[in-house]
Amino acid sequence: MPMNDEAFEQRRRHEASNAARDRSDVARPDRDEDWPLLSALLGGLAVALLFNTFLGLIPG
């Protein structure tokens, strides 16, 4: 019977380490943020706001 206990313990440890590895893979945050796109959108908004403001100042 000790062989079955040892095999069971070894399989349990192997499954536990696999589960911990899977959790750590899922828990990693995404490091690739899309800053160039966000910067371009905010920059375009600022340019449009300035252009609209100066057009509004033209009398007529």
Tab-separated table of C-alpha atoms in Angstrom:
chain	number	residue	atom	x	y	z
A	1	MET	CA	0.000	0.000	0.000
A	2	PRO	CA	2.813	2.539	0.487
A	3	MET	CA	3.382	2.591	-3.279
A	4	ASN	CA	-0.196	3.728	-3.889
A	5	ASP	CA	0.130	6.434	-1.219
A	6	GLU	CA	3.378	7.673	-2.734
A	7	ALA	CA	1.927	7.727	-6.231
A	8	PHE	CA	-1.167	9.524	-4.982
A	9	GLU	CA	0.950	12.109	-3.137
A	10	GLN	CA	3.171	12.648	-6.170
A	11	ARG	CA	0.149	13.090	-8.472
A	12	ARG	CA	-1.461	15.501	-5.976
A	13	ARG	CA	1.721	17.623	-5.832
A	14	HIS	CA	1.992	17.631	-9.622
A	15	GLU	CA	-1.629	18.764	-10.056
A	16	ALA	CA	-1.212	21.435	-7.366
A	17	SER	CA	1.877	22.847	-9.069
A	18	ASN	CA	0.074	22.863	-12.438
A	19	ALA	CA	-2.898	24.690	-10.915
A	20	ALA	CA	-0.613	27.286	-9.304
A	21	ARG	CA	1.199	27.803	-12.608
A	22	ASP	CA	-2.101	28.239	-14.474
A	23	ARG	CA	-3.316	30.784	-11.916
A	24	SER	CA	-0.090	32.763	-12.189
A	25	ASP	CA	-0.399	32.857	-15.979
A	26	VAL	CA	-3.939	34.204	-15.760
A	27	ALA	CA	-3.102	36.699	-13.016
A	28	ARG	CA	-0.390	38.500	-14.996
A	29	PRO	CA	-1.530	41.969	-16.036
A	30	ASP	CA	-1.367	43.037	-19.643
A	31	ARG	CA	1.743	45.153	-20.061
A	32	ASP	CA	0.955	46.286	-23.607
A	33	GLU	CA	-1.041	49.466	-23.234
A	34	ASP	CA	-2.033	51.373	-26.329
A	35	TRP	CA	-0.601	54.777	-25.374
A	36	PRO	CA	0.138	56.011	-28.928
A	37	LEU	CA	-3.508	55.589	-29.946
A	38	LEU	CA	-4.758	57.308	-26.792
A	39	SER	CA	-2.277	60.151	-27.256
A	40	ALA	CA	-3.302	60.625	-30.894
A	41	LEU	CA	-7.001	60.723	-29.973
A	42	LEU	CA	-6.473	63.258	-27.191
A	43	GLY	CA	-4.175	65.344	-29.392
A	44	GLY	CA	-6.778	65.362	-32.174
A	45	LEU	CA	-9.426	66.435	-29.707
A	46	ALA	CA	-7.243	69.319	-28.486
A	47	VAL	CA	-6.549	70.480	-32.064
A	48	ALA	CA	-10.231	70.325	-32.964
A	49	LEU	CA	-11.140	72.309	-29.846
A	50	LEU	CA	-8.606	75.036	-30.640
A	51	PHE	CA	-9.671	75.212	-34.294
A	52	ASN	CA	-13.335	75.456	-33.327
A	53	THR	CA	-12.572	78.145	-30.751
A	54	PHE	CA	-10.711	80.329	-33.254
A	55	LEU	CA	-13.423	79.878	-35.870
A	56	GLY	CA	-15.973	81.011	-33.302
A	57	LEU	CA	-13.993	84.217	-32.673
A	58	ILE	CA	-14.247	85.343	-36.307
A	59	PRO	CA	-16.957	87.999	-36.522
A	60	GLY	CA	-19.580	87.668	-39.116
